[in-house]
Coordinates of C-alpha atoms in Angstrom, one line a residue:
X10 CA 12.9 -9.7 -27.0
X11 CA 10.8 -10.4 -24.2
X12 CA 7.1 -11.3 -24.2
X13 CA 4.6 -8.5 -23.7
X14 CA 2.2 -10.9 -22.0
X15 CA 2.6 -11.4 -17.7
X16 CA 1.0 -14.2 -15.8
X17 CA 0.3 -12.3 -12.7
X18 CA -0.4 -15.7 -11.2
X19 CA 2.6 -17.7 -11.7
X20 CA 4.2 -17.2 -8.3
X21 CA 7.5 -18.8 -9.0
X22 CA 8.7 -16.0 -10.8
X23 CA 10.9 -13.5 -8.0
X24 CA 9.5 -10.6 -9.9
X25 CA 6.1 -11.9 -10.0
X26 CA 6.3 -12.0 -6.2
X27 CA 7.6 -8.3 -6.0
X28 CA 5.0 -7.1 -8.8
X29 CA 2.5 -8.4 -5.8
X30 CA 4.4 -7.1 -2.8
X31 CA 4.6 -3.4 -4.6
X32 CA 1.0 -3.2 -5.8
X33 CA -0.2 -4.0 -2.2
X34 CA 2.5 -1.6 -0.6
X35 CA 0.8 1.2 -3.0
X36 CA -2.9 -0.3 -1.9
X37 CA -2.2 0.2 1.3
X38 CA -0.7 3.5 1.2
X39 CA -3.4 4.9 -0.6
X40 CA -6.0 3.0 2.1
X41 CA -4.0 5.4 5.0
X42 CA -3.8 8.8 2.5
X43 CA -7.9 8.1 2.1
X44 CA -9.1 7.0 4.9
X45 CA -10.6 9.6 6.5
X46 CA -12.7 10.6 3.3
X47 CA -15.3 7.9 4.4
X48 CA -15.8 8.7 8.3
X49 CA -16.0 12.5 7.6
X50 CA -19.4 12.9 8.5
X51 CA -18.5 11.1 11.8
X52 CA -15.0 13.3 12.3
X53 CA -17.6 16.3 11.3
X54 CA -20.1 15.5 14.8
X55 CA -17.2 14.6 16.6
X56 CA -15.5 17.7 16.5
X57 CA -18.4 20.1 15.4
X58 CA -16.7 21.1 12.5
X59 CA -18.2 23.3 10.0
X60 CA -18.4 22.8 6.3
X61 CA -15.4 25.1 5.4
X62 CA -13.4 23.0 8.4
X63 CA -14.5 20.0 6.3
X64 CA -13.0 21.3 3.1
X65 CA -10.1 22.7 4.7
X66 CA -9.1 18.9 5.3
X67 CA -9.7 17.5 2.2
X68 CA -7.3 20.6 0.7
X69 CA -4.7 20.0 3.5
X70 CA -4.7 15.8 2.9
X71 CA -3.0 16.8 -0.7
X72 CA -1.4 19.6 -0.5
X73 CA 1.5 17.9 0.9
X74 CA 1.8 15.6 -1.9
X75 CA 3.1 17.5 -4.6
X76 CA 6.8 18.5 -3.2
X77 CA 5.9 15.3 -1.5
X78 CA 6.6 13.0 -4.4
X79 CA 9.7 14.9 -5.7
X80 CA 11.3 14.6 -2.6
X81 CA 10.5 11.1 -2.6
X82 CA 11.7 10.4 -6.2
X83 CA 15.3 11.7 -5.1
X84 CA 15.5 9.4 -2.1
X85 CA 13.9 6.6 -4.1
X86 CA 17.1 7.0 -6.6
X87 CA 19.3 7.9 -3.8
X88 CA 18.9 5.0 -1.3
X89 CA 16.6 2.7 -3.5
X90 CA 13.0 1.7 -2.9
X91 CA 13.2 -1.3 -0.4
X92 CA 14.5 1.7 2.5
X93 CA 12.1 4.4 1.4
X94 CA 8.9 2.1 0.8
X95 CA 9.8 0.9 4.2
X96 CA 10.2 3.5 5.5
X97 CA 7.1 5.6 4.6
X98 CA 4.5 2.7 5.4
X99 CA 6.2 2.6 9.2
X100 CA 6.0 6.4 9.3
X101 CA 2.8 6.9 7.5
X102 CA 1.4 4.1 9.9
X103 CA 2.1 5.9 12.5
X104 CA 1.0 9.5 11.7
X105 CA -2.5 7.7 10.7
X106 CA -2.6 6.3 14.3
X107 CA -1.7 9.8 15.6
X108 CA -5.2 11.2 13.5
X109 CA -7.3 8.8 14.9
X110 CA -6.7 9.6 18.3
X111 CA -5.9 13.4 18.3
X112 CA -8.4 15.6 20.1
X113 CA -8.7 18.9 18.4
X114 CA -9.3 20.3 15.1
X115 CA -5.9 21.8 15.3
X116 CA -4.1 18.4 15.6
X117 CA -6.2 16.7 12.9
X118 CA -5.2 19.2 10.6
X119 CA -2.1 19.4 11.1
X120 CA -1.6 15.1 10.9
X121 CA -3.9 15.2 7.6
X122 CA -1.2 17.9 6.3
X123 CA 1.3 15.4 7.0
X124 CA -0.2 12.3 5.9
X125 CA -0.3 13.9 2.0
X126 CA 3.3 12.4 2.1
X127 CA 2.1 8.6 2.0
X128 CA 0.5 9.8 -1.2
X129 CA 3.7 10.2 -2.9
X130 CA 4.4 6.0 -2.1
X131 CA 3.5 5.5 -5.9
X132 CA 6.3 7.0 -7.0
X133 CA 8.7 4.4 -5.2
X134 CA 7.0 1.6 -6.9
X135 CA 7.5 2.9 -10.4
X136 CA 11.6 2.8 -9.8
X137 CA 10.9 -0.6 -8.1
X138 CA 8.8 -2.4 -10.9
X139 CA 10.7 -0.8 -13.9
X140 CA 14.0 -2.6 -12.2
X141 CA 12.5 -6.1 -12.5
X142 CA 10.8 -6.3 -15.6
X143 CA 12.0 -6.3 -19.6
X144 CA 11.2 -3.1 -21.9
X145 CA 8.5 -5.4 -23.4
X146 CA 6.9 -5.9 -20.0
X147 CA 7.3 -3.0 -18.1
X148 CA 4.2 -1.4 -18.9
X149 CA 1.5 -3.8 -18.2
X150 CA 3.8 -4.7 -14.6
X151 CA 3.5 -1.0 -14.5
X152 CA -0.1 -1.3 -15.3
X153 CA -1.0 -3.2 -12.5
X154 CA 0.9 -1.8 -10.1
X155 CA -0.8 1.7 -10.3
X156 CA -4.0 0.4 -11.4
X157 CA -4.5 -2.9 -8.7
X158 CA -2.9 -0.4 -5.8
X159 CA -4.7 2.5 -6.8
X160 CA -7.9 0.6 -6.0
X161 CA -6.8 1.4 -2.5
X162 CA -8.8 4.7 -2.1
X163 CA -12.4 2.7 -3.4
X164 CA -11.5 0.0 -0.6
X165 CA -11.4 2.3 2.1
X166 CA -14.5 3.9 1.0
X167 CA -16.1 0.7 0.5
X168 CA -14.5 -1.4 4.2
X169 CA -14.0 1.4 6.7
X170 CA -17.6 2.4 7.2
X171 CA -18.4 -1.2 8.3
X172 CA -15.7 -1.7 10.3
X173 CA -16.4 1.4 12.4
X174 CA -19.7 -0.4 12.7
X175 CA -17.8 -3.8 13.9
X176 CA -15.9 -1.6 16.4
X177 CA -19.0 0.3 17.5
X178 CA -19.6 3.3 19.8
X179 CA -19.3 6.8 19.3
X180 CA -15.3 5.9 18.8
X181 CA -15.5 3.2 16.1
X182 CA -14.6 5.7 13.2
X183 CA -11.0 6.4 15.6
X184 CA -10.2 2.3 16.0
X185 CA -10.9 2.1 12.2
X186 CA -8.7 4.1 10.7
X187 CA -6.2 3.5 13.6
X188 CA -6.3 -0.5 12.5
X189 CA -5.1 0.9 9.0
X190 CA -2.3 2.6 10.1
X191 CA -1.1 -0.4 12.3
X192 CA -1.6 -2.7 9.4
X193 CA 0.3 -0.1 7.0
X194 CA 3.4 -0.3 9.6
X195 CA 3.3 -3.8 9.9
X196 CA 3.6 -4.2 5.8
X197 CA 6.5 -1.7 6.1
X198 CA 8.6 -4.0 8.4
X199 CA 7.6 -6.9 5.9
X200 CA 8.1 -5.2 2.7
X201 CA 11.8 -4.5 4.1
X202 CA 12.2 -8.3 5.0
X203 CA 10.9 -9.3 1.4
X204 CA 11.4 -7.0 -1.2
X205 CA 14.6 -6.7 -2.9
X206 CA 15.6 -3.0 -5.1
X207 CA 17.3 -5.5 -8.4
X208 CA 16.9 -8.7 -9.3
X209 CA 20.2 -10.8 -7.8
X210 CA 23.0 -9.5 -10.0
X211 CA 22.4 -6.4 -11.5
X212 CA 23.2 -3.1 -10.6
X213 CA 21.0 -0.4 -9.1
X214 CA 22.2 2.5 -10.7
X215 CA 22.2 6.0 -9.4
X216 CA 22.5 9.6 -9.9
X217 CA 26.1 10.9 -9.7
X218 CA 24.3 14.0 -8.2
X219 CA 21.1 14.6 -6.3
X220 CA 19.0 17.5 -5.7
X221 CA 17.3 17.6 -9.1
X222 CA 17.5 15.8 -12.6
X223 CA 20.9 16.2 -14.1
X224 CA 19.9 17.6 -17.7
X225 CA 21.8 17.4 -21.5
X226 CA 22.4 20.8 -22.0
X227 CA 21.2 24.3 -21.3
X228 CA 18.4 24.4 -23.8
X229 CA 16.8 21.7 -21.5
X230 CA 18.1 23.3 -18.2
X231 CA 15.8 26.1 -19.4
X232 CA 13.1 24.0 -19.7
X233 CA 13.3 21.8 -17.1
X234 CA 13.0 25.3 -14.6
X235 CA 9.7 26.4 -16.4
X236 CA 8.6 23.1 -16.1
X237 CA 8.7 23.2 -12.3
X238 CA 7.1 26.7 -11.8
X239 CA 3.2 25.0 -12.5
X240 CA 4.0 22.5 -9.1
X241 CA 4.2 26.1 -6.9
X242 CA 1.8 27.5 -9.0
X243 CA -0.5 24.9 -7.7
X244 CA 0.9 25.2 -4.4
X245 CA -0.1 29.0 -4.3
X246 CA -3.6 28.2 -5.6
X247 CA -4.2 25.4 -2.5
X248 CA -2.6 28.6 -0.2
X249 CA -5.1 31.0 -2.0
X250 CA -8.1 28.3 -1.3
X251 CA -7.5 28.6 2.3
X252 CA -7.0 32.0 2.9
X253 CA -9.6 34.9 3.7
X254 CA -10.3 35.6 0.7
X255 CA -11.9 32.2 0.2
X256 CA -12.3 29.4 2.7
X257 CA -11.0 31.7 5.4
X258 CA -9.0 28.9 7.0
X259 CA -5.9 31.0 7.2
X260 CA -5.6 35.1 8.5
X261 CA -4.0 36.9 6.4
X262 CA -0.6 37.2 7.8
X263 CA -0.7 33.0 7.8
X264 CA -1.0 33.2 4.4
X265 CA 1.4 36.0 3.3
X266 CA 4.0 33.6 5.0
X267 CA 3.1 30.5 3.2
X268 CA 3.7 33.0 0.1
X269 CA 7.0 33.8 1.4
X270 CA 8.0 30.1 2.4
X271 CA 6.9 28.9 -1.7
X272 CA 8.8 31.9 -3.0
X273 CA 12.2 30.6 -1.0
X274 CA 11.7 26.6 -1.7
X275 CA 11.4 27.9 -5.2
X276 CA 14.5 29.8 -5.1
X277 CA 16.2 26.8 -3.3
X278 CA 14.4 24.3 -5.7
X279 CA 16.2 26.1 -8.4
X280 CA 19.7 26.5 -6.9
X281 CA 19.7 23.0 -6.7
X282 CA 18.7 22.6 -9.8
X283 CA 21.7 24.7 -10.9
X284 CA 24.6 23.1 -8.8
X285 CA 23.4 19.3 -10.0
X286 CA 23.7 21.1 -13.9
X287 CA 27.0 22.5 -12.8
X288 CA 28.8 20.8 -15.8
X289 CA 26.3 22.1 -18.5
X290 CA 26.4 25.3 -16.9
X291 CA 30.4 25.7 -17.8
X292 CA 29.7 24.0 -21.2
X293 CA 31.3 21.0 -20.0
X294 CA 30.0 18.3 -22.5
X295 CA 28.0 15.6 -21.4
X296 CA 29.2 12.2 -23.0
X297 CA 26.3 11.2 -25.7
X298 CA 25.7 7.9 -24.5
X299 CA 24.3 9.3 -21.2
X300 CA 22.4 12.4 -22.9
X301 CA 18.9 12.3 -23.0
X302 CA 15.8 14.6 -23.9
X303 CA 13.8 16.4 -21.3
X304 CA 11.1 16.9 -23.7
X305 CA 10.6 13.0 -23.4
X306 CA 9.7 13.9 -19.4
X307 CA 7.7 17.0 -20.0
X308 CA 5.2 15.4 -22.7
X309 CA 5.0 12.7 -20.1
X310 CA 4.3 15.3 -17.0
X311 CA 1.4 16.9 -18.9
X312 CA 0.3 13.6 -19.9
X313 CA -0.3 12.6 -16.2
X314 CA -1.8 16.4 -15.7
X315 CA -4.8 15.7 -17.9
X316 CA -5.4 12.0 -17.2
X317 CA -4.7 11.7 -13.5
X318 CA -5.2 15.0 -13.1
X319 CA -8.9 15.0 -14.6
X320 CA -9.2 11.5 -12.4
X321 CA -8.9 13.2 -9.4
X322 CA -11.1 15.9 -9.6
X323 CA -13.7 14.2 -11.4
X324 CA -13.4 11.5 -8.3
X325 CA -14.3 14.7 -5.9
X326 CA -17.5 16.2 -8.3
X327 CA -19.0 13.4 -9.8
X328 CA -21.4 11.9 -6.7
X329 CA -22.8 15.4 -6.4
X330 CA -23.0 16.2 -10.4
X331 CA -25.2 12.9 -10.5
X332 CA -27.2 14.0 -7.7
X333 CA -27.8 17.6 -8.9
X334 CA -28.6 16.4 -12.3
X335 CA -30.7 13.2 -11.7
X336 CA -32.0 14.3 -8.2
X337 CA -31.0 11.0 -6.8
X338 CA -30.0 10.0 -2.9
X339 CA -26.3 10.5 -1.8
X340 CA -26.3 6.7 -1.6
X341 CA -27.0 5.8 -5.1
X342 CA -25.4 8.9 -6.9
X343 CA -22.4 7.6 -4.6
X344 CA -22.7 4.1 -5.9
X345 CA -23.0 5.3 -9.6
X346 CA -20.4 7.5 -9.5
X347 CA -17.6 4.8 -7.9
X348 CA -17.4 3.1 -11.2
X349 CA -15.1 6.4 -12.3
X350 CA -12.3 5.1 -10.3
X351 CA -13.3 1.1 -10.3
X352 CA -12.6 1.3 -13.6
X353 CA -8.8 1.6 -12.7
X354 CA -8.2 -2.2 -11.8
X355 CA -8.4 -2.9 -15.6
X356 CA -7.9 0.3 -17.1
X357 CA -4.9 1.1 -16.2
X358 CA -2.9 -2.2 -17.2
X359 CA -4.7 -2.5 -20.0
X360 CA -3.5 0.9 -20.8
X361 CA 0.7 -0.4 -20.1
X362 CA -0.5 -4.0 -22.5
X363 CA -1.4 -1.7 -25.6
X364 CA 1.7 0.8 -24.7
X365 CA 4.0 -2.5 -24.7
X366 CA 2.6 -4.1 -27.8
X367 CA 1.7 -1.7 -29.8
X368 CA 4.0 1.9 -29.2
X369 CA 4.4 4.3 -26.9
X370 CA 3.8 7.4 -28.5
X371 CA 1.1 5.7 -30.7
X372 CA -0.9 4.3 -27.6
X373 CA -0.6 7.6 -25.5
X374 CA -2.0 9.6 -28.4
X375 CA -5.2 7.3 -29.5
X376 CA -6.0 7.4 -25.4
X377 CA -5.3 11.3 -24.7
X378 CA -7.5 11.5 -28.2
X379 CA -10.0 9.2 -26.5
X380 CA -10.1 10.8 -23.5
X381 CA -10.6 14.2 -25.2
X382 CA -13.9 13.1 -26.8
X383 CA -14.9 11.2 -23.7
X384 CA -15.3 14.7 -21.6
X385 CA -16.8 16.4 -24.9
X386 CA -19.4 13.5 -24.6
X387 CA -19.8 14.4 -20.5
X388 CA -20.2 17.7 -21.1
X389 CA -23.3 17.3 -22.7
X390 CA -24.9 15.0 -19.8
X391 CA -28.1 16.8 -18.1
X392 CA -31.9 15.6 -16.7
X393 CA -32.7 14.6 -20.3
X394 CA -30.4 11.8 -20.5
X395 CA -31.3 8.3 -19.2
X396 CA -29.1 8.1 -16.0
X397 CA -27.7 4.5 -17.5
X398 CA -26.3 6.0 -20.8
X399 CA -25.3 9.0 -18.1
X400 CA -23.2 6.0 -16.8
X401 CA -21.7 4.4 -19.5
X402 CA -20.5 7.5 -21.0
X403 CA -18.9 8.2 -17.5
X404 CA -17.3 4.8 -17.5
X405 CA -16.2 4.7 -20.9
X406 CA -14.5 8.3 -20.5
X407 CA -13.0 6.5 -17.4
X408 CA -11.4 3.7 -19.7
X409 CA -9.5 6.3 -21.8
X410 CA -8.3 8.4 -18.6
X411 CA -7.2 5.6 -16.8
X412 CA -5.4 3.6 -19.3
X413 CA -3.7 7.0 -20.3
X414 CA -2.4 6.7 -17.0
X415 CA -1.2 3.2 -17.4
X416 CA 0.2 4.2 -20.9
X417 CA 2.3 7.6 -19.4
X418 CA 3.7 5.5 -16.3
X419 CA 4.7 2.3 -19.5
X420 CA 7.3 5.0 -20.7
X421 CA 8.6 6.8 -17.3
X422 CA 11.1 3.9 -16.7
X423 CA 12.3 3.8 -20.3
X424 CA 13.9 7.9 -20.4
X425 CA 16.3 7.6 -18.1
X426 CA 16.7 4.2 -15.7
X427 CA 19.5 6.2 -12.7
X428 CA 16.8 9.3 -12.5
X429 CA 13.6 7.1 -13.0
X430 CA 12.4 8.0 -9.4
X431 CA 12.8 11.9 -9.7
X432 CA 10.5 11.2 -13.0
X433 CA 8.6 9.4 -11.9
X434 CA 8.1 11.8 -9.1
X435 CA 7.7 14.9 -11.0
X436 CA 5.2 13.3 -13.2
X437 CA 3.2 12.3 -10.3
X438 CA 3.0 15.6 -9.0
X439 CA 2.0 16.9 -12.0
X440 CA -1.0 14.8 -11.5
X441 CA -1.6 16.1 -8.5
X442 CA -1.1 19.7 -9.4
X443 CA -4.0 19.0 -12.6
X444 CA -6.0 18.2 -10.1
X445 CA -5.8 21.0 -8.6
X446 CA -6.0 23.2 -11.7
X447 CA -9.1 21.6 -12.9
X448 CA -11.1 21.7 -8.9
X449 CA -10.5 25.7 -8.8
X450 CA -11.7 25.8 -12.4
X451 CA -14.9 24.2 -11.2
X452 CA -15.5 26.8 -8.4
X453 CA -15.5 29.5 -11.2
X454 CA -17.6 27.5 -14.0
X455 CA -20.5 25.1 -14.2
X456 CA -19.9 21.2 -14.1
X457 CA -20.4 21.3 -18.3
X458 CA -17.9 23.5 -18.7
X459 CA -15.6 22.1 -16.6
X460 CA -15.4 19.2 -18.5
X461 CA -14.9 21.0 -21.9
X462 CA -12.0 22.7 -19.9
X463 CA -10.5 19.2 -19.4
X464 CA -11.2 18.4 -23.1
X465 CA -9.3 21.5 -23.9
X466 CA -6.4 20.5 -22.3
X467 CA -6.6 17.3 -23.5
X468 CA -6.3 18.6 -27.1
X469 CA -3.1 20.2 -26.6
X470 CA -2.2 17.5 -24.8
X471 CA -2.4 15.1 -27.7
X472 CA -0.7 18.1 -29.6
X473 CA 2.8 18.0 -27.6
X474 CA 2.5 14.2 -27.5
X475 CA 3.0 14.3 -31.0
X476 CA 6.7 15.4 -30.3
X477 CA 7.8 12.9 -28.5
X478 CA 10.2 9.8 -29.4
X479 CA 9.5 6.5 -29.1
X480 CA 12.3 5.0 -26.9
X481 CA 14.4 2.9 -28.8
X482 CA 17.6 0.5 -28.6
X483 CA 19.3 1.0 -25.5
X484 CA 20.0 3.9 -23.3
X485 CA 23.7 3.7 -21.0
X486 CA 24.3 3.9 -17.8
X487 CA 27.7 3.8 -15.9
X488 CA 28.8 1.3 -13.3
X489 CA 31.4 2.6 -10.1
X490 CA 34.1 1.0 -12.2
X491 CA 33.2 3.5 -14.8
X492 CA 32.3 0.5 -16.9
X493 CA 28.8 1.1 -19.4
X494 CA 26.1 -1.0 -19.0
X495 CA 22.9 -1.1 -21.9
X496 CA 19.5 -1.2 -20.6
X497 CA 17.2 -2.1 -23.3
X498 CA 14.1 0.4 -23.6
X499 CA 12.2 -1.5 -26.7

């Protein structure tokens, strides 16, 4: 059994090397995805854009993510990460230089619609990572590869200001997040030349099938549809956001379309689903040894809905929340509220450490727990608290969010090793679809309640994580010689 301690340092190793070379892949992809949150005020004056044009871009920069990551989790498994990291870096790269230098509100729109697809890079990484390292390692690697890359978003924030400074004129904010996009496509070619999908001699395994998650039987067939109706759910609710009846982005025929178009990738979504289950449909058994439980994947997708789900919309509420309720400058409440997501480069593998040494199941529920009381705590913040308890209650509800992260994404590559991308990538969208869940509660209810919402969800949360297994032994997979190979999962 394998150690669950990593020296992140100790370069020697091959898959300490690749731990560094995915984290930084995922950094950089979420530097391109958020790059343009920073130099809004400057996009703003440049192309007189109105407050509801404003919001209208921050919708459409991740509203493309959710089908986004499941359609990357199926290449990832279909043509392994090396390609398809590669791949989206080169092409994100270049749809980030596109935005910097596009002329109309029109084109900007349309390029921040497409750059939500370098948002779903995470997913690749996951695959990656759990090839390289042991059951007993997999979720601190894990840890710091979502946690260390993550920090991407807070770097933008923090760099691309000052370098549109260093680059001056009324363009600077255009050369800055063009030199992003040109690093980002350089990486790709690198990250092609470097990385490697297995470590030299084993096998990466994939799905017999693609087009969706081959499933045991039909009970989970069953759930594995209802499980996928939330994703267009929150797809409707972006659609909704932007149509007359709200942000009045969209005219109403615009928006009965986009209806039409989720209704039909449903429909499709599900056909798929259907032919890759072809053999459970005709009650054609599937061998034990390569059976496994889609309730394991479902626990782990609401999991991700209430901790990086939560994450991302308190990340979009909390600078103004502080400045409401302490009447402080956009500057400091900025400043206070960034340690929310700092928290994530220790967080989040200290989250994948306690999942590897001390349980899966055990870990996930103590942190969903923990982050249940942490936004009970924040939902009592107002101008009668000191602003540095105010603080400390937001980082340490931070902690519990971010390390359930890290504790989810320590299981992921353990379920199911041939279909770990298309988890990995419905779990990610899950996170993506909380987020959205938990911003259109806020336009309905105050910032309290908003946080006893998440709470709420957290509680059940912890509920259903009560049901799941801790992965044991080994689970099978099948060479092309139709020989079995064990992949140890504890």
């Amino acid at each position: 059994m394998s150690s669950s301690t990593l020296n992140v340092l100790d370069l020697k190793q091959e898959k300490i090397r690749l731990l560094h070379l995915s984290w930084f892949a995922f950094f950089l992809s979420f530097v391109v995805w958020f790059n343009f949150a920073p130099m809004l005020s400057s996009i703003k004056e440049a192309f007189d854009l109105t407050n509801q044009q404003v919001k209208a871009l921050m919708i459409l920069n991740v509203a493309l993510t959710i089908p986004a990551r499941v359609i990357i989790g199926m290449l990832v498994d279909r043509f392994g990460p090396r390609i398809v990291y590669s791949a989206l870096l080169v092409l994100g790269g270049i749809v980030c230089v596109a935005f910097a230098f596009a002329n109309s509100y029109e084109a900007i729109a349309l390029l921040r619609f497409l750059m939500g697809f370098i948002g779903a890079g995470f997913v690749i990484g996951i695959r990656l990572v759990g090839e390289w390292f042991p059951a007993r390692q997999v979720g601190l690697a894990e840890g710091v590869y979502g946690g260390w890359g993550n920090f991407g978003s807070s770097a933008a924030a923090m760099a691309l200001p000052t370098l549109a400074l260093y680059f001056g004129g009324p363009d600077g904010w255009r050369y800055a997040i063009a030199s992003t996009g040109v690093i980002a496509s350089i990486y790709g070619v690198f990250f092609y030349w470097r990385a490697r999908n297995t470590p030299k001699g084993s096998t990466y395994f994939k799905p017999k099938k693609s087009g969706g998650l081959v499933v045991s039987n039909k009970r989970d067939l069953i759930f594995y549809i209802v499980m996928c109706v939330p994703m267009y759910l929150a797809l409707a609710t972006l659609t909704w956001k932007l149509s007359p009846v709200n942000l009045g982005m969209l005219n109403s025929t615009t928006s009965l379309a986009l209806y039409v178009v989720l209704a039909v990738l449903f429909v499709v979504q599900i056909s798929q689903i259907l032919r890759v289950n072809s053999d459970v449909l005709n009650n054609i058994a599937i061998p034990e040894m390569q059976q496994y439980k889609f309730k394991q994947v479902a626990i782990l997708n609401v999991a991700y809905f209430v901790t990086f789900g939560s994450e991302l919309a308190v990340v979009s509420m909390l600078p103004l929340f502080f400045m409401e309720t302490f009447e402080l400058s956009a500057v400091t409440a900025g400043m206070l509220a960034s340690g929310f997501a700092f928290m994530n480069l220790a967080a989040r593998p200290g989250g994948g450490y306690l999942s590897d040494k001390f349980g899966r199941r055990k870990s996930l529920s103590i942190l969903v727990a923990g982050l249940a009381a942490g936004y009970m705590v924040l939902s009592n913040i107002d101008a009668t608290w000191t602003i540095w308890v105010a603080v400390v209650a937001t980082m340490c509800c931070s902690f519990f969010v971010q390390a359930g992260e890290g504790a989810v994404f320590a299981i992921v590559p353990l379920v199911k090793r041939s279909m770990t991308g298309q988890i990995a990538g419905m779990t990610g969208a899950y996170g993506n679809v909380g987020a959205v869940i938990f911003l259109t509660v806020l336009s309905f209810v105050s910032a309290s309640d908003f946080f006893l919402v998440i709470a709420a969800c957290a509680a059940v949360v912890f509920v259903a994580v009560q049901f799941m297994e801790e992965p044991q032994g080994h689970t099978a997979e099948v060479n092309d010689d139709g020989s079995v190979a064990l992949i140890e999962v504890s």
